[in-house]
Amino acid sequence: MRMQVLVRLKSGVLDVQGKAVEHALASIGFQDISEVRVGRLVELEVEAGDEAAARQRVIEICEKLLVNSIIENFELRRI
């Protein structure tokens, strides 16, 4: 089962990469763009009996490796 994890900084955490992209966009004429946030997308193939089991497995992976729960949130979806 193919799963996708979107990892983003929590709303109160300064997104340095997002600010850099926002500044670069403004410098090339896109001054109307603001509040840019940068995250990462991870896709996984999970062998599981059903979607619930696959989701639980990916949540475990996120909690142990992919996500720093102090500063990041994540969303899962099946693709």
mmCIF file of N, CA and C in Angstrom:
data_model
loop_
_atom_site.group_PDB
_atom_site.id
_atom_site.type_symbol
_atom_site.label_atom_id
_atom_site.label_comp_id
_atom_site.label_asym_id
_atom_site.label_seq_id
_atom_site.Cartn_x
_atom_site.Cartn_y
_atom_site.Cartn_z
ATOM 1 N N MET A 1 0.844 -1.167 0.000
ATOM 2 C CA MET A 1 0.000 0.000 0.000
ATOM 3 C C MET A 1 0.894 1.237 0.000
ATOM 4 N N ARG A 2 0.628 2.155 -0.900
ATOM 5 C CA ARG A 2 1.447 3.359 -1.026
ATOM 6 C C ARG A 2 0.892 4.439 -0.105
ATOM 7 N N MET A 3 1.750 4.964 0.766
ATOM 8 C CA MET A 3 1.356 6.011 1.702
ATOM 9 C C MET A 3 2.240 7.237 1.494
ATOM 10 N N GLN A 4 1.661 8.385 1.773
ATOM 11 C CA GLN A 4 2.369 9.644 1.622
ATOM 12 C C GLN A 4 2.318 10.379 2.961
ATOM 13 N N VAL A 5 3.464 10.910 3.369
ATOM 14 C CA VAL A 5 3.566 11.667 4.617
ATOM 15 C C VAL A 5 4.004 13.084 4.274
ATOM 16 N N LEU A 6 3.219 14.066 4.694
ATOM 17 C CA LEU A 6 3.583 15.467 4.530
ATOM 18 C C LEU A 6 4.018 15.984 5.895
ATOM 19 N N VAL A 7 5.269 16.414 5.986
ATOM 20 C CA VAL A 7 5.835 16.909 7.244
ATOM 21 C C VAL A 7 6.037 18.414 7.107
ATOM 22 N N ARG A 8 5.493 19.158 8.069
ATOM 23 C CA ARG A 8 5.634 20.614 8.058
ATOM 24 C C ARG A 8 5.941 21.115 9.464
ATOM 25 N N LEU A 9 6.576 22.280 9.514
ATOM 26 C CA LEU A 9 6.809 22.915 10.807
ATOM 27 C C LEU A 9 5.480 23.345 11.406
ATOM 28 N N LYS A 10 5.382 23.298 12.724
ATOM 29 C CA LYS A 10 4.181 23.784 13.398
ATOM 30 C C LYS A 10 4.029 25.275 13.134
ATOM 31 N N SER A 11 2.816 25.769 13.239
ATOM 32 C CA SER A 11 2.524 27.151 12.856
ATOM 33 C C SER A 11 3.325 28.194 13.633
ATOM 34 N N GLY A 12 3.678 27.956 14.863
ATOM 35 C CA GLY A 12 4.421 28.938 15.637
ATOM 36 C C GLY A 12 5.929 28.903 15.447
ATOM 37 N N VAL A 13 6.423 27.970 14.645
ATOM 38 C CA VAL A 13 7.862 27.791 14.451
ATOM 39 C C VAL A 13 8.311 28.577 13.222
ATOM 40 N N LEU A 14 9.371 29.365 13.379
ATOM 41 C CA LEU A 14 9.901 30.140 12.263
ATOM 42 C C LEU A 14 10.395 29.208 11.168
ATOM 43 N N ASP A 15 9.900 29.420 9.955
ATOM 44 C CA ASP A 15 10.285 28.616 8.799
ATOM 45 C C ASP A 15 11.355 29.378 8.013
ATOM 46 N N VAL A 16 12.609 29.119 8.325
ATOM 47 C CA VAL A 16 13.724 29.829 7.704
ATOM 48 C C VAL A 16 13.760 29.568 6.201
ATOM 49 N N GLN A 17 13.540 28.330 5.786
ATOM 50 C CA GLN A 17 13.526 28.023 4.352
ATOM 51 C C GLN A 17 12.374 28.735 3.660
ATOM 52 N N GLY A 18 11.226 28.761 4.299
ATOM 53 C CA GLY A 18 10.076 29.464 3.730
ATOM 54 C C GLY A 18 10.363 30.942 3.554
ATOM 55 N N LYS A 19 10.998 31.556 4.548
ATOM 56 C CA LYS A 19 11.355 32.978 4.451
ATOM 57 C C LYS A 19 12.350 33.216 3.320
ATOM 58 N N ALA A 20 13.306 32.309 3.142
ATOM 59 C CA ALA A 20 14.285 32.448 2.059
ATOM 60 C C ALA A 20 13.597 32.363 0.701
ATOM 61 N N VAL A 21 12.667 31.431 0.557
ATOM 62 C CA VAL A 21 11.926 31.305 -0.702
ATOM 63 C C VAL A 21 11.074 32.548 -0.933
ATOM 64 N N GLU A 22 10.416 33.015 0.109
ATOM 65 C CA GLU A 22 9.590 34.221 0.005
ATOM 66 C C GLU A 22 10.425 35.420 -0.448
ATOM 67 N N HIS A 23 11.605 35.575 0.143
ATOM 68 C CA HIS A 23 12.500 36.676 -0.230
ATOM 69 C C HIS A 23 12.955 36.534 -1.686
ATOM 70 N N ALA A 24 13.322 35.325 -2.090
ATOM 71 C CA ALA A 24 13.758 35.087 -3.469
ATOM 72 C C ALA A 24 12.631 35.375 -4.452
ATOM 73 N N LEU A 25 11.416 34.979 -4.112
ATOM 74 C CA LEU A 25 10.273 35.260 -4.989
ATOM 75 C C LEU A 25 10.067 36.764 -5.153
ATOM 76 N N ALA A 26 10.159 37.499 -4.048
ATOM 77 C CA ALA A 26 10.004 38.953 -4.113
ATOM 78 C C ALA A 26 11.081 39.580 -4.983
ATOM 79 N N SER A 27 12.293 39.039 -4.915
ATOM 80 C CA SER A 27 13.399 39.616 -5.686
ATOM 81 C C SER A 27 13.260 39.393 -7.188
ATOM 82 N N ILE A 28 12.416 38.439 -7.591
ATOM 83 C CA ILE A 28 12.211 38.222 -9.032
ATOM 84 C C ILE A 28 10.812 38.659 -9.481
ATOM 85 N N GLY A 29 10.201 39.528 -8.667
ATOM 86 C CA GLY A 29 8.969 40.157 -9.100
ATOM 87 C C GLY A 29 7.674 39.616 -8.527
ATOM 88 N N PHE A 30 7.743 38.693 -7.604
ATOM 89 C CA PHE A 30 6.530 38.124 -7.013
ATOM 90 C C PHE A 30 6.302 38.692 -5.610
ATOM 91 N N GLN A 31 6.137 40.013 -5.520
ATOM 92 C CA GLN A 31 5.957 40.662 -4.225
ATOM 93 C C GLN A 31 4.601 40.354 -3.593
ATOM 94 N N ASP A 32 3.667 39.814 -4.361
ATOM 95 C CA ASP A 32 2.329 39.530 -3.842
ATOM 96 C C ASP A 32 2.243 38.173 -3.131
ATOM 97 N N ILE A 33 3.360 37.484 -2.990
ATOM 98 C CA ILE A 33 3.401 36.181 -2.329
ATOM 99 C C ILE A 33 3.907 36.368 -0.900
ATOM 100 N N SER A 34 3.214 35.746 0.061
ATOM 101 C CA SER A 34 3.648 35.871 1.457
ATOM 102 C C SER A 34 3.353 34.579 2.212
ATOM 103 N N GLU A 35 3.879 34.507 3.413
ATOM 104 C CA GLU A 35 3.677 33.373 4.317
ATOM 105 C C GLU A 35 4.012 32.030 3.664
ATOM 106 N N VAL A 36 5.159 31.967 3.009
ATOM 107 C CA VAL A 36 5.618 30.733 2.364
ATOM 108 C C VAL A 36 6.089 29.764 3.448
ATOM 109 N N ARG A 37 5.643 28.531 3.361
ATOM 110 C CA ARG A 37 6.063 27.474 4.280
ATOM 111 C C ARG A 37 6.654 26.344 3.448
ATOM 112 N N VAL A 38 7.749 25.792 3.895
ATOM 113 C CA VAL A 38 8.410 24.691 3.196
ATOM 114 C C VAL A 38 8.323 23.452 4.078
ATOM 115 N N GLY A 39 7.959 22.346 3.471
ATOM 116 C CA GLY A 39 7.885 21.078 4.190
ATOM 117 C C GLY A 39 8.592 20.009 3.385
ATOM 118 N N ARG A 40 8.319 18.759 3.742
ATOM 119 C CA ARG A 40 8.883 17.667 2.954
ATOM 120 C C ARG A 40 7.826 16.584 2.787
ATOM 121 N N LEU A 41 7.932 15.901 1.673
ATOM 122 C CA LEU A 41 6.981 14.858 1.318
ATOM 123 C C LEU A 41 7.725 13.540 1.236
ATOM 124 N N VAL A 42 7.235 12.539 1.955
ATOM 125 C CA VAL A 42 7.858 11.220 1.970
ATOM 126 C C VAL A 42 6.813 10.215 1.499
ATOM 127 N N GLU A 43 7.181 9.383 0.520
ATOM 128 C CA GLU A 43 6.290 8.329 0.052
ATOM 129 C C GLU A 43 6.873 6.980 0.447
ATOM 130 N N LEU A 44 6.000 6.095 0.921
ATOM 131 C CA LEU A 44 6.417 4.781 1.404
ATOM 132 C C LEU A 44 5.502 3.705 0.834
ATOM 133 N N GLU A 45 6.078 2.574 0.508
ATOM 134 C CA GLU A 45 5.292 1.392 0.158
ATOM 135 C C GLU A 45 5.251 0.520 1.408
ATOM 136 N N VAL A 46 4.050 0.289 1.929
ATOM 137 C CA VAL A 46 3.881 -0.440 3.181
ATOM 138 C C VAL A 46 3.136 -1.744 2.907
ATOM 139 N N GLU A 47 3.710 -2.844 3.353
ATOM 140 C CA GLU A 47 3.023 -4.127 3.246
ATOM 141 C C GLU A 47 2.156 -4.287 4.487
ATOM 142 N N ALA A 48 0.841 -4.251 4.270
ATOM 143 C CA ALA A 48 -0.093 -4.365 5.390
ATOM 144 C C ALA A 48 -1.391 -4.982 4.888
ATOM 145 N N GLY A 49 -2.130 -5.581 5.802
ATOM 146 C CA GLY A 49 -3.376 -6.242 5.442
ATOM 147 C C GLY A 49 -4.487 -5.295 5.041
ATOM 148 N N ASP A 50 -4.482 -4.092 5.637
ATOM 149 C CA ASP A 50 -5.510 -3.111 5.304
ATOM 150 C C ASP A 50 -4.964 -1.705 5.535
ATOM 151 N N GLU A 51 -5.766 -0.706 5.159
ATOM 152 C CA GLU A 51 -5.307 0.674 5.265
ATOM 153 C C GLU A 51 -5.060 1.086 6.711
ATOM 154 N N ALA A 52 -5.887 0.634 7.627
ATOM 155 C CA ALA A 52 -5.707 0.994 9.040
ATOM 156 C C ALA A 52 -4.363 0.498 9.565
ATOM 157 N N ALA A 53 -3.992 -0.716 9.203
ATOM 158 C CA ALA A 53 -2.702 -1.268 9.635
ATOM 159 C C ALA A 53 -1.547 -0.509 8.999
ATOM 160 N N ALA A 54 -1.695 -0.151 7.731
ATOM 161 C CA ALA A 54 -0.651 0.617 7.040
ATOM 162 C C ALA A 54 -0.483 1.983 7.686
ATOM 163 N N ARG A 55 -1.604 2.641 7.980
ATOM 164 C CA ARG A 55 -1.545 3.961 8.617
ATOM 165 C C ARG A 55 -0.853 3.872 9.980
ATOM 166 N N GLN A 56 -1.189 2.858 10.748
ATOM 167 C CA GLN A 56 -0.585 2.699 12.075
ATOM 168 C C GLN A 56 0.922 2.489 11.971
ATOM 169 N N ARG A 57 1.333 1.716 10.985
ATOM 170 C CA ARG A 57 2.763 1.459 10.772
ATOM 171 C C ARG A 57 3.495 2.752 10.413
ATOM 172 N N VAL A 58 2.894 3.550 9.534
ATOM 173 C CA VAL A 58 3.524 4.810 9.114
ATOM 174 C C VAL A 58 3.541 5.809 10.267
ATOM 175 N N ILE A 59 2.507 5.839 11.073
ATOM 176 C CA ILE A 59 2.509 6.709 12.254
ATOM 177 C C ILE A 59 3.671 6.341 13.169
ATOM 178 N N GLU A 60 3.893 5.062 13.357
ATOM 179 C CA GLU A 60 5.018 4.598 14.179
ATOM 180 C C GLU A 60 6.353 5.062 13.589
ATOM 181 N N ILE A 61 6.493 4.966 12.272
ATOM 182 C CA ILE A 61 7.714 5.418 11.591
ATOM 183 C C ILE A 61 7.902 6.919 11.784
ATOM 184 N N CYS A 62 6.815 7.672 11.652
ATOM 185 C CA CYS A 62 6.892 9.124 11.838
ATOM 186 C C CYS A 62 7.335 9.476 13.248
ATOM 187 N N GLU A 63 6.734 8.825 14.224
ATOM 188 C CA GLU A 63 7.058 9.123 15.620
ATOM 189 C C GLU A 63 8.486 8.739 15.986
ATOM 190 N N LYS A 64 9.016 7.689 15.364
ATOM 191 C CA LYS A 64 10.356 7.217 15.710
ATOM 192 C C LYS A 64 11.471 7.834 14.874
ATOM 193 N N LEU A 65 11.146 8.298 13.645
ATOM 194 C CA LEU A 65 12.225 8.729 12.763
ATOM 195 C C LEU A 65 11.940 9.990 11.952
ATOM 196 N N LEU A 66 10.818 10.051 11.284
ATOM 197 C CA LEU A 66 10.606 11.086 10.273
ATOM 198 C C LEU A 66 10.234 12.462 10.811
ATOM 199 N N VAL A 67 9.650 12.518 11.996
ATOM 200 C CA VAL A 67 9.076 13.773 12.482
ATOM 201 C C VAL A 67 9.650 14.133 13.849
ATOM 202 N N ASN A 68 10.052 15.393 13.986
ATOM 203 C CA ASN A 68 10.428 15.933 15.288
ATOM 204 C C ASN A 68 9.158 16.544 15.874
ATOM 205 N N SER A 69 8.490 15.821 16.748
ATOM 206 C CA SER A 69 7.172 16.231 17.237
ATOM 207 C C SER A 69 7.182 17.536 18.032
ATOM 208 N N ILE A 70 8.344 17.996 18.437
ATOM 209 C CA ILE A 70 8.428 19.264 19.163
ATOM 210 C C ILE A 70 8.158 20.433 18.223
ATOM 211 N N ILE A 71 8.659 20.344 16.981
ATOM 212 C CA ILE A 71 8.524 21.471 16.054
ATOM 213 C C ILE A 71 7.760 21.143 14.773
ATOM 214 N N GLU A 72 7.402 19.874 14.563
ATOM 215 C CA GLU A 72 6.764 19.489 13.303
ATOM 216 C C GLU A 72 5.442 18.745 13.520
ATOM 217 N N ASN A 73 4.573 18.866 12.522
ATOM 218 C CA ASN A 73 3.344 18.086 12.420
ATOM 219 C C ASN A 73 3.431 17.244 11.164
ATOM 220 N N PHE A 74 2.580 16.228 11.065
ATOM 221 C CA PHE A 74 2.548 15.446 9.840
ATOM 222 C C PHE A 74 1.122 15.062 9.485
ATOM 223 N N GLU A 75 0.916 14.827 8.198
ATOM 224 C CA GLU A 75 -0.363 14.360 7.673
ATOM 225 C C GLU A 75 -0.091 13.120 6.841
ATOM 226 N N LEU A 76 -0.997 12.166 6.911
ATOM 227 C CA LEU A 76 -0.870 10.931 6.137
ATOM 228 C C LEU A 76 -1.991 10.846 5.120
ATOM 229 N N ARG A 77 -1.679 10.213 3.997
ATOM 230 C CA ARG A 77 -2.742 9.858 3.068
ATOM 231 C C ARG A 77 -2.297 8.679 2.219
ATOM 232 N N ARG A 78 -3.268 7.908 1.817
ATOM 233 C CA ARG A 78 -3.006 6.782 0.923
ATOM 234 C C ARG A 78 -3.025 7.306 -0.501
ATOM 235 N N ILE A 79 -2.061 6.847 -1.298
ATOM 236 C CA ILE A 79 -2.028 7.277 -2.701
ATOM 237 C C ILE A 79 -2.059 6.072 -3.623
#
